[in-house]
JSON list of C-alpha atoms and ligand atoms in Angstrom, two decimals:
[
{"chain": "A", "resi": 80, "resn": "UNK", "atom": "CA", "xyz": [0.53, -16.80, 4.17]},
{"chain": "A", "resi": 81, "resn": "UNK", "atom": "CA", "xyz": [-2.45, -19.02, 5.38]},
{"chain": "A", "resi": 82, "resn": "UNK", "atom": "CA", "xyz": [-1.35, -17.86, 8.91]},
{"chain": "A", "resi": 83, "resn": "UNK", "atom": "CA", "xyz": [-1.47, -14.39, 8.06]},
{"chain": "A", "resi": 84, "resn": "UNK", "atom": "CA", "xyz": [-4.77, -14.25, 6.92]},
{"chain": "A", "resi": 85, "resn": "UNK", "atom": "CA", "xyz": [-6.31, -16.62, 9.37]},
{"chain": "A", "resi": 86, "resn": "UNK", "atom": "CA", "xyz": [-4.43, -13.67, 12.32]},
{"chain": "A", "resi": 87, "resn": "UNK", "atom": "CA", "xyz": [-5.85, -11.06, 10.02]},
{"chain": "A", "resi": 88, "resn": "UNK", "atom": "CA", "xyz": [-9.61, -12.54, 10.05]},
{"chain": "A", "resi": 89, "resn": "UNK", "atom": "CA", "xyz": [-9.80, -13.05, 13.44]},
{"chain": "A", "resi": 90, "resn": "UNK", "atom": "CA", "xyz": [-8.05, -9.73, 14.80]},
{"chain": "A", "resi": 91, "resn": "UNK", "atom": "CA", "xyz": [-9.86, -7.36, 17.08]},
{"chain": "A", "resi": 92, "resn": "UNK", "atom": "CA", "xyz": [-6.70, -5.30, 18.05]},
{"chain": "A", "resi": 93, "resn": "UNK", "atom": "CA", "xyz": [-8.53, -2.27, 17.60]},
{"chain": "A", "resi": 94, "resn": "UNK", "atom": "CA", "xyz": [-11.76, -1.20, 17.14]},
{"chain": "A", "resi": 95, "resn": "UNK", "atom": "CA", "xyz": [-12.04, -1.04, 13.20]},
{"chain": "A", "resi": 96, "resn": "UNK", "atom": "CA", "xyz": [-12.86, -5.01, 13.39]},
{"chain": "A", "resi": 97, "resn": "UNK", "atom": "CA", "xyz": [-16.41, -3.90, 14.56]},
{"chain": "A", "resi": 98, "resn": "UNK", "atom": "CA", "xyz": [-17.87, -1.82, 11.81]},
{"chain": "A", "resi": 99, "resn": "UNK", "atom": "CA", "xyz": [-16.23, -3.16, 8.52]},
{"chain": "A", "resi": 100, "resn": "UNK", "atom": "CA", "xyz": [-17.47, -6.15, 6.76]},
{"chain": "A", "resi": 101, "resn": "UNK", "atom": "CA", "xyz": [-14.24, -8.07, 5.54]},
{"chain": "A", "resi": 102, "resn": "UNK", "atom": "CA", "xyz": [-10.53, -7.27, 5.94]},
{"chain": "A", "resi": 103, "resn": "UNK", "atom": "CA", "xyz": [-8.11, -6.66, 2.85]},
{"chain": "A", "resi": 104, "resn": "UNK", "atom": "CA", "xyz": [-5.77, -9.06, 3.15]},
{"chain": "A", "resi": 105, "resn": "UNK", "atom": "CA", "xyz": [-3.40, -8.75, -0.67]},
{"chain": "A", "resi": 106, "resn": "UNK", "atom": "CA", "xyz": [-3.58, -9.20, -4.23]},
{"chain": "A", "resi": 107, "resn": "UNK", "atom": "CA", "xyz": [-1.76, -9.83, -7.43]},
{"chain": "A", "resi": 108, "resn": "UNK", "atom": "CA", "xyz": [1.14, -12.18, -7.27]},
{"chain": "A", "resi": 109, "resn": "UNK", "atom": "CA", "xyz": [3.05, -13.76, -4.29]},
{"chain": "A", "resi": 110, "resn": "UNK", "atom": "CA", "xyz": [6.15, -14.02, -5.87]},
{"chain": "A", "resi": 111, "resn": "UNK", "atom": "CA", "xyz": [6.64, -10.71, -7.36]},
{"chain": "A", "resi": 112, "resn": "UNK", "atom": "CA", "xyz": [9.67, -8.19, -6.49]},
{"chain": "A", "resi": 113, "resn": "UNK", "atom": "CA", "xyz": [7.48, -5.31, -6.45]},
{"chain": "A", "resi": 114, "resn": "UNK", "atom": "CA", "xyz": [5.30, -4.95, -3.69]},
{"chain": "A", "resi": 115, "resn": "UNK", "atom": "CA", "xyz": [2.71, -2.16, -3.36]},
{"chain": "A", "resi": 116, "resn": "UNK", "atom": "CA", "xyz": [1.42, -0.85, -0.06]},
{"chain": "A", "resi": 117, "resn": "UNK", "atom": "CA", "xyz": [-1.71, 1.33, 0.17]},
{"chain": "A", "resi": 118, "resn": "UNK", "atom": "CA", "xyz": [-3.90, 2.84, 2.87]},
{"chain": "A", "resi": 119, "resn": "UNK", "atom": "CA", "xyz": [-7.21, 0.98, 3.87]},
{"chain": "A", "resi": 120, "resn": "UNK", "atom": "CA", "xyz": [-9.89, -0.55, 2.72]},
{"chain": "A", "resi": 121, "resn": "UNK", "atom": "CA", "xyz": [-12.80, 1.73, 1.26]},
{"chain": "A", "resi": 122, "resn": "UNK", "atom": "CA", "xyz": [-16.38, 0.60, 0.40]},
{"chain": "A", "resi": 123, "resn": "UNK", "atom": "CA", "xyz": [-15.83, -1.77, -2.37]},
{"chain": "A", "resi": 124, "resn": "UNK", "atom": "CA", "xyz": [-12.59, -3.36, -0.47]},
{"chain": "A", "resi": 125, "resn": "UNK", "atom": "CA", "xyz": [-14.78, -3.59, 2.30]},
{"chain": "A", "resi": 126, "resn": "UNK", "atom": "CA", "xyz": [-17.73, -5.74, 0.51]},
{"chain": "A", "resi": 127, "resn": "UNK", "atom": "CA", "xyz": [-14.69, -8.00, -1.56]},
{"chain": "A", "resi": 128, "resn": "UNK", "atom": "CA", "xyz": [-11.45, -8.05, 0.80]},
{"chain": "A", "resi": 129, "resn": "UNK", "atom": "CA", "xyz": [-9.58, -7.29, -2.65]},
{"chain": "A", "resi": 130, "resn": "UNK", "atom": "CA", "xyz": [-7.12, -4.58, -2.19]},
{"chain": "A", "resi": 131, "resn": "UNK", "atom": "CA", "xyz": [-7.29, -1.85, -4.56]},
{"chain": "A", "resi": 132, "resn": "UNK", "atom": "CA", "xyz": [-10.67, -3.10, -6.41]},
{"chain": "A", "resi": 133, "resn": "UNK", "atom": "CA", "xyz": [-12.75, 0.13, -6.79]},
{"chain": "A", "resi": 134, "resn": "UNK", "atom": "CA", "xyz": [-12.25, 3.53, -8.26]},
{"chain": "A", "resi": 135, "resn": "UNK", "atom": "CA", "xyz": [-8.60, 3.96, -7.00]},
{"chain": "A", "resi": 136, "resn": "UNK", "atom": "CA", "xyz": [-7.39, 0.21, -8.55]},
{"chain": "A", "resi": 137, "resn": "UNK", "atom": "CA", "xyz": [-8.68, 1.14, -11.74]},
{"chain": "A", "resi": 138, "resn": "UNK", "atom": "CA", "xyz": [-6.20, 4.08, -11.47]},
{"chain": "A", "resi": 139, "resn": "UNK", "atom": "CA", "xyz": [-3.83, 1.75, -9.87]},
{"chain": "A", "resi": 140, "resn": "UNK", "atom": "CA", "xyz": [-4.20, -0.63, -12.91]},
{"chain": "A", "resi": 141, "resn": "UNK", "atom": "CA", "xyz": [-4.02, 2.16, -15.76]},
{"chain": "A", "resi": 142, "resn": "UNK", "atom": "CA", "xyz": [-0.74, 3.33, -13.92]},
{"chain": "A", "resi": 143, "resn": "UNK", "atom": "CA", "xyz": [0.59, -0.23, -14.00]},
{"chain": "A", "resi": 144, "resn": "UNK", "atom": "CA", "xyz": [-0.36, -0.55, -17.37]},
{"chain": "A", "resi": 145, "resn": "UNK", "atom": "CA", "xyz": [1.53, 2.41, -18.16]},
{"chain": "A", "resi": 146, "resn": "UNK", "atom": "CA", "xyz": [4.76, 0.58, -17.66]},
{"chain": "A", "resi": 147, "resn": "UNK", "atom": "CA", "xyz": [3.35, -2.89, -18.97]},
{"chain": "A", "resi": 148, "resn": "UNK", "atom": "CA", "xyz": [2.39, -4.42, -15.91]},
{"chain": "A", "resi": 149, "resn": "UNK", "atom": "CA", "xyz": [-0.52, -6.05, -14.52]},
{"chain": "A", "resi": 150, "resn": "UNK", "atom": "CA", "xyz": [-2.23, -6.53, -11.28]},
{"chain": "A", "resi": 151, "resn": "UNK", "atom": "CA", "xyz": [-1.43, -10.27, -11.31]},
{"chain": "A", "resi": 152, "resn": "UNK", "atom": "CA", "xyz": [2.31, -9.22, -11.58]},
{"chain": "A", "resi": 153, "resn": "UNK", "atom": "CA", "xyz": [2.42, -7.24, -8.16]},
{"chain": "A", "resi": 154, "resn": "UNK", "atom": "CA", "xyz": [2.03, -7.90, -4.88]},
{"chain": "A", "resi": 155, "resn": "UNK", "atom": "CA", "xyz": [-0.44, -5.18, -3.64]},
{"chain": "A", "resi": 156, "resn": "UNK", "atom": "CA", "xyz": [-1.62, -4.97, 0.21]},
{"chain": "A", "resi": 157, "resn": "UNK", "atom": "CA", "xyz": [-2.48, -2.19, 2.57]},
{"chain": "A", "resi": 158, "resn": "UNK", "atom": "CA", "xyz": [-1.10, -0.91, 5.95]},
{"chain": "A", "resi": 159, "resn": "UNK", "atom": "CA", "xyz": [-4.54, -1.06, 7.63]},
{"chain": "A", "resi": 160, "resn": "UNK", "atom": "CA", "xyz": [-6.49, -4.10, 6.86]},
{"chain": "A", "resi": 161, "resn": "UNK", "atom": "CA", "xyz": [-10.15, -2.77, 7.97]},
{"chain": "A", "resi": 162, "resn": "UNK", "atom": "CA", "xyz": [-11.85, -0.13, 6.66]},
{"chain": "A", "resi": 163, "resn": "UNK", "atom": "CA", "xyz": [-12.20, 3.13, 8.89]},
{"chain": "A", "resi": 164, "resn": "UNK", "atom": "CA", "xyz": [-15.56, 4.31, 9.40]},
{"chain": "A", "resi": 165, "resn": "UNK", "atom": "CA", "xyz": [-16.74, 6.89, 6.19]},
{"chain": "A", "resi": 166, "resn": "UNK", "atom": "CA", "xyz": [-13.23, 6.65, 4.78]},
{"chain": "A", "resi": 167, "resn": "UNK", "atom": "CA", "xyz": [-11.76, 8.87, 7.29]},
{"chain": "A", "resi": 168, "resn": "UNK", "atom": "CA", "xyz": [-7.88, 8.57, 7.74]},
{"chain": "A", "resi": 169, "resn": "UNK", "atom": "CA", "xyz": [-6.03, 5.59, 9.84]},
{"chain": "A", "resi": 170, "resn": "UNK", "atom": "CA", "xyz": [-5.23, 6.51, 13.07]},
{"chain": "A", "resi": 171, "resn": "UNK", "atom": "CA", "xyz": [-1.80, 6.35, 14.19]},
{"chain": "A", "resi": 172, "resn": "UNK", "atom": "CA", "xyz": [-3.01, 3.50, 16.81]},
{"chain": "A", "resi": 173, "resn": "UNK", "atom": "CA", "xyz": [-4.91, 1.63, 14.17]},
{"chain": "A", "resi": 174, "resn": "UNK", "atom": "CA", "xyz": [-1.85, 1.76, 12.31]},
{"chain": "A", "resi": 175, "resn": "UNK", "atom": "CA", "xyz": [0.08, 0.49, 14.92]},
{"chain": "A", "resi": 176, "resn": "UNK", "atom": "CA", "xyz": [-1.81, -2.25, 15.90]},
{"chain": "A", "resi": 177, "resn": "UNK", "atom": "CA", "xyz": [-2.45, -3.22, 12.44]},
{"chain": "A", "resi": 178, "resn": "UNK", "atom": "CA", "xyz": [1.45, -3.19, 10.91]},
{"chain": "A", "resi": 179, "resn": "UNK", "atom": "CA", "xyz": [2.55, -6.28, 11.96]},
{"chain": "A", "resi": 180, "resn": "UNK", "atom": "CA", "xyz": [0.66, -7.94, 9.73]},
{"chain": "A", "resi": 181, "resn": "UNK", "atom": "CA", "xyz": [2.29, -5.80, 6.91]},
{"chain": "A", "resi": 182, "resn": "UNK", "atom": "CA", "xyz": [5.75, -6.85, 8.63]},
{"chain": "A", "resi": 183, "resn": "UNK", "atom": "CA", "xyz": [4.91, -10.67, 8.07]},
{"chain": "A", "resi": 184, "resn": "UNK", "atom": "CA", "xyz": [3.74, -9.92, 4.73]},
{"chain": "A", "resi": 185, "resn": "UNK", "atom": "CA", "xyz": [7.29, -8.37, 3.47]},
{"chain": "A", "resi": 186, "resn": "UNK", "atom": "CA", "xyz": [9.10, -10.96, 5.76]},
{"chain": "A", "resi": 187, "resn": "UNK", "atom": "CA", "xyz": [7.60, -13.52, 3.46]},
{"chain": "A", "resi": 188, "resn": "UNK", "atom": "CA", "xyz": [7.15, -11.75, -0.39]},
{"chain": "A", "resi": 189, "resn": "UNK", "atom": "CA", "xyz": [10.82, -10.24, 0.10]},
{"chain": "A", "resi": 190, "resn": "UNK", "atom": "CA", "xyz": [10.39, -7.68, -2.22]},
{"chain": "A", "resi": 191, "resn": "UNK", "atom": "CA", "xyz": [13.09, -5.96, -4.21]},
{"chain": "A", "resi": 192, "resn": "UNK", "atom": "CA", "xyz": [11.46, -3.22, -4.33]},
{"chain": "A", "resi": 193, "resn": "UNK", "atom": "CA", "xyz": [8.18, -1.11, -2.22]},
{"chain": "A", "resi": 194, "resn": "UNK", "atom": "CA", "xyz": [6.45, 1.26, -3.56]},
{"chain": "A", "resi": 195, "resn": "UNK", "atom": "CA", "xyz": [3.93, 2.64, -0.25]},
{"chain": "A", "resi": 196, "resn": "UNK", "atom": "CA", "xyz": [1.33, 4.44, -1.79]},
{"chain": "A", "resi": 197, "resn": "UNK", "atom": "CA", "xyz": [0.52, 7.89, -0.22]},
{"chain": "A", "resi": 198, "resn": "UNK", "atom": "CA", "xyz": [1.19, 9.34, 3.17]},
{"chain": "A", "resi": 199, "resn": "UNK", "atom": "CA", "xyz": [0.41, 6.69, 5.44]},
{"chain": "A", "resi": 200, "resn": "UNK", "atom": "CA", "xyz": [2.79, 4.13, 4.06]},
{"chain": "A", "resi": 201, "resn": "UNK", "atom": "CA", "xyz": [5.13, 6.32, 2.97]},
{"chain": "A", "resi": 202, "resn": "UNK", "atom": "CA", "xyz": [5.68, 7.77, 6.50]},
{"chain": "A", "resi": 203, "resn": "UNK", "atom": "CA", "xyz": [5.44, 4.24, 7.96]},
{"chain": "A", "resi": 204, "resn": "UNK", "atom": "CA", "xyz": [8.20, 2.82, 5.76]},
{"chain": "A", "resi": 205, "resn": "UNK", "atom": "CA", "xyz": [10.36, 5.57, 5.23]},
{"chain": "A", "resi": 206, "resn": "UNK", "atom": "CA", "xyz": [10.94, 5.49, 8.59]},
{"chain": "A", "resi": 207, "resn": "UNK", "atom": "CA", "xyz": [11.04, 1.98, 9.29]},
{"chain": "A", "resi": 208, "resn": "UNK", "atom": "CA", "xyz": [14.26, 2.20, 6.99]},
{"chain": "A", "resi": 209, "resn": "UNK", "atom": "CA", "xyz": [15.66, 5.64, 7.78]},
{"chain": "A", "resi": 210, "resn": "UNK", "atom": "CA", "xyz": [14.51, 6.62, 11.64]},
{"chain": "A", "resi": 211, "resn": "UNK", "atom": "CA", "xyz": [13.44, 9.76, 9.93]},
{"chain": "A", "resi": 212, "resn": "UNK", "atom": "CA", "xyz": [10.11, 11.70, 9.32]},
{"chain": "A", "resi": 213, "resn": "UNK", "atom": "CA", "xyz": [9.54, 12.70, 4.92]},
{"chain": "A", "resi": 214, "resn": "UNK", "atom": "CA", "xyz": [6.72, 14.74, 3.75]},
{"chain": "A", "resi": 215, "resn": "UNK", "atom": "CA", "xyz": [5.22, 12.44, 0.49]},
{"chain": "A", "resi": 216, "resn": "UNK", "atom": "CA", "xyz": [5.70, 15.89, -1.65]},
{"chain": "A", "resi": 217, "resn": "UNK", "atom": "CA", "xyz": [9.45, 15.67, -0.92]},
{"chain": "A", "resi": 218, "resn": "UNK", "atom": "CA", "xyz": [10.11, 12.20, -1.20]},
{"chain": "A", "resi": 219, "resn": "UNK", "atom": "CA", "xyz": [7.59, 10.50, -4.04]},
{"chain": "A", "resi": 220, "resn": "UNK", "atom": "CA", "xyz": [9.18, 9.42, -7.05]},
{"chain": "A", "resi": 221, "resn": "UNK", "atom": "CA", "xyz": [12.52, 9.67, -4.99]},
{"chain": "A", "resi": 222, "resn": "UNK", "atom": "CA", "xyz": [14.74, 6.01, -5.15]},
{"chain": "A", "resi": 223, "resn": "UNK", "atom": "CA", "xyz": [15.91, 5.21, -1.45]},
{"chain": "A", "resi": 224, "resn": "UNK", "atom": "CA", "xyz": [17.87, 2.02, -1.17]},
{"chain": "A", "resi": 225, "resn": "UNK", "atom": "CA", "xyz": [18.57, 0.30, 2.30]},
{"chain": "A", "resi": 226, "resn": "UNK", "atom": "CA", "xyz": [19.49, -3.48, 3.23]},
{"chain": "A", "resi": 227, "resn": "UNK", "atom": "CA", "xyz": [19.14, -4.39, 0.11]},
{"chain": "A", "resi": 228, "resn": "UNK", "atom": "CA", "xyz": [15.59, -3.15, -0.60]},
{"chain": "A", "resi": 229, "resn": "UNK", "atom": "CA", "xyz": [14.93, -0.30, -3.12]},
{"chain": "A", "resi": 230, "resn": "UNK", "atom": "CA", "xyz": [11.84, 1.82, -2.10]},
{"chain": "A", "resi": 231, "resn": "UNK", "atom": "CA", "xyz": [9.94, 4.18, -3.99]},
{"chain": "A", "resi": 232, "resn": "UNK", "atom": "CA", "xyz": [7.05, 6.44, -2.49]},
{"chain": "A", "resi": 233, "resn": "UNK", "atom": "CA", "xyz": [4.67, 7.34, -4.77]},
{"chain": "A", "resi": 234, "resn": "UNK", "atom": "CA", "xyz": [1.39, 9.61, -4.33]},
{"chain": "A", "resi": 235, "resn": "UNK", "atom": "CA", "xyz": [-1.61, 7.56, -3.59]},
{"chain": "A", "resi": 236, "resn": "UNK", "atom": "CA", "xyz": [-3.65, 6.75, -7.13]},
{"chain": "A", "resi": 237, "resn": "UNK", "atom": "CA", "xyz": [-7.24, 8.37, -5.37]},
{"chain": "A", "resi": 238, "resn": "UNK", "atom": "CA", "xyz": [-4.78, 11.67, -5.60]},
{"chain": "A", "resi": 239, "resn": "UNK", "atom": "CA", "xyz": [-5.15, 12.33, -9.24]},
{"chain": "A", "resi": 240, "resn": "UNK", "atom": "CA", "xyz": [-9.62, 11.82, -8.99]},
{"chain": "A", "resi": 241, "resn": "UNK", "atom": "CA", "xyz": [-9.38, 15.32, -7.07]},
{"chain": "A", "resi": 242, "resn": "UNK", "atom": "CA", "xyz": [-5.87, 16.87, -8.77]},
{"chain": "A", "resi": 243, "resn": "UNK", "atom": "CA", "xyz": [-5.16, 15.67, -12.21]},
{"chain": "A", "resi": 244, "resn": "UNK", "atom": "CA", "xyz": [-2.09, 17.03, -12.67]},
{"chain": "A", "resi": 245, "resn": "UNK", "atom": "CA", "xyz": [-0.98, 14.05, -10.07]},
{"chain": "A", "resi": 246, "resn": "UNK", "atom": "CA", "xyz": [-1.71, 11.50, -12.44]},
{"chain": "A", "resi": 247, "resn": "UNK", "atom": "CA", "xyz": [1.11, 12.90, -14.60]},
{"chain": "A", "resi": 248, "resn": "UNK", "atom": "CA", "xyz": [3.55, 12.64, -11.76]},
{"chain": "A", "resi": 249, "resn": "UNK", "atom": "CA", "xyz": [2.75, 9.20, -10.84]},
{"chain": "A", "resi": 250, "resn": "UNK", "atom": "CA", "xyz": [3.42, 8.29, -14.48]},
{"chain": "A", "resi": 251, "resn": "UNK", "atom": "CA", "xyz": [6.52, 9.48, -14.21]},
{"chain": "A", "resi": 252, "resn": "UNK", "atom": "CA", "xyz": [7.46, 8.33, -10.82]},
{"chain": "A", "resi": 253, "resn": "UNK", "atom": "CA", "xyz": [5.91, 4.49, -11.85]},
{"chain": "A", "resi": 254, "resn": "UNK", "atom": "CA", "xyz": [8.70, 4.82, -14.46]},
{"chain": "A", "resi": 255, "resn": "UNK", "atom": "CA", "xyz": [11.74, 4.35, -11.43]},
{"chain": "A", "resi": 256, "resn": "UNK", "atom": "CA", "xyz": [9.84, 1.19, -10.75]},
{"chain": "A", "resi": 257, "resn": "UNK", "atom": "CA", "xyz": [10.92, -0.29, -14.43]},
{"chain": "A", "resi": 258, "resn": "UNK", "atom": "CA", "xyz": [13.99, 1.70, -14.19]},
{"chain": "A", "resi": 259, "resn": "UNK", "atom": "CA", "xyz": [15.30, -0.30, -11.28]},
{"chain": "A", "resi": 260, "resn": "UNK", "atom": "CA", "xyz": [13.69, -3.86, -11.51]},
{"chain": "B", "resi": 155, "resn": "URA", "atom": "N1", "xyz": [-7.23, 2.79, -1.21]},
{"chain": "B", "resi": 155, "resn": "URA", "atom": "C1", "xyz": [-6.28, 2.11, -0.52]},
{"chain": "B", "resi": 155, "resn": "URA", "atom": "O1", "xyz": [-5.33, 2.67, -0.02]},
{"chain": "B", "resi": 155, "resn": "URA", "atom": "N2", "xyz": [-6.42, 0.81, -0.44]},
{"chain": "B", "resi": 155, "resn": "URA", "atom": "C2", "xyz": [-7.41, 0.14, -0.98]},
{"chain": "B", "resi": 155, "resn": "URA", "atom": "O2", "xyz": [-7.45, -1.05, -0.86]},
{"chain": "B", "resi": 155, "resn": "URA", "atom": "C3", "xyz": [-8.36, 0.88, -1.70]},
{"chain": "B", "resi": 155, "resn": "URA", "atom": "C4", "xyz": [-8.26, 2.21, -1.81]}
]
């Protein structure tokens, strides 16, 4: 893991390296089956390199907490380590250059299960698995099981700040997590 983050510090495969701060590289617990996978960093990942430590962890953590879990009991990383300029979306070439690290990271944790949370991940892993393309509004919540590795999309947590009603749904869908530890 040492590696990892030393490749991760010192990457400049693309041009996010220039403008953010610090990388995310994970949190929570090394040797945990559940490992989450978000987007990128945003302004307070940016300033801390913690995954998930603003506005959308705090969701993260209430919908952990929801099924008795904690932060410390999940692995939690993102697909793009660097923060894009004003939040905007990854680029598909960002994400590219920037998933191998992800790659190492599962090679190592070997998860049981992977929850990717929202589009991005979602699309990255689903296919990864099943050589196929999923909209997130099809799949989340959905249980997909290949080569021994359960994975369960989920709507990012930053959903429910603009649609409330998503919160609900990702209470629902966290339950499959439990469901199939
Ligand atoms: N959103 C993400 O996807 N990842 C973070 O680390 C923070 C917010």
């Amino acid at each position: 893991m040492r590696k990892i983050f030393r490749d991760i510090k010192e990457c400049k495969k693309c041009s996010l390296c220039k403008k953010r701060n610090l990388p995310t590289i994970y949190c929570g617990n090394l040797k945990s089956k559940i490992l989450f996978i978000g987007e990128a960093p945003g302004k307070n990942e940016d300033e801390t390199g913690i995954p998930f430590c603003g506005r959308a962890g705090k969701i993260l953590e209430e919908l952990l907490s929801s099924i008795n879990l904690k932060r410390e009991d999940v692995y939690i990383t993102n697909i793009v380590k660097c923060r894009p300029p004003k939040n905007r979306d990854p680029k598909e070439i960002e994400i590219k250059k920037c998933v191998g690290f992800l790659e190492k990271e599962i090679a190592l944790i070997k998860p049981k299960i992977i929850c990717p949370l929202g589009r991005f991940s979602s699309k990255y892993i689903l296919k990864k698995y099943f050589e196929k393309n999923f909209e997130i509004g099809e799949v989340h919540g959905k249980v997909f099981k290949k080569d021994g590795v359960i994975i369960i999309p989920m709507y990012h947590p930053a959903a429910t700040i603009y649609d409330n009603k998503k919160k609900i749904i990702l209470k629902k869908d966290f339950k499959k997590i439990i469901n199939n530890l």
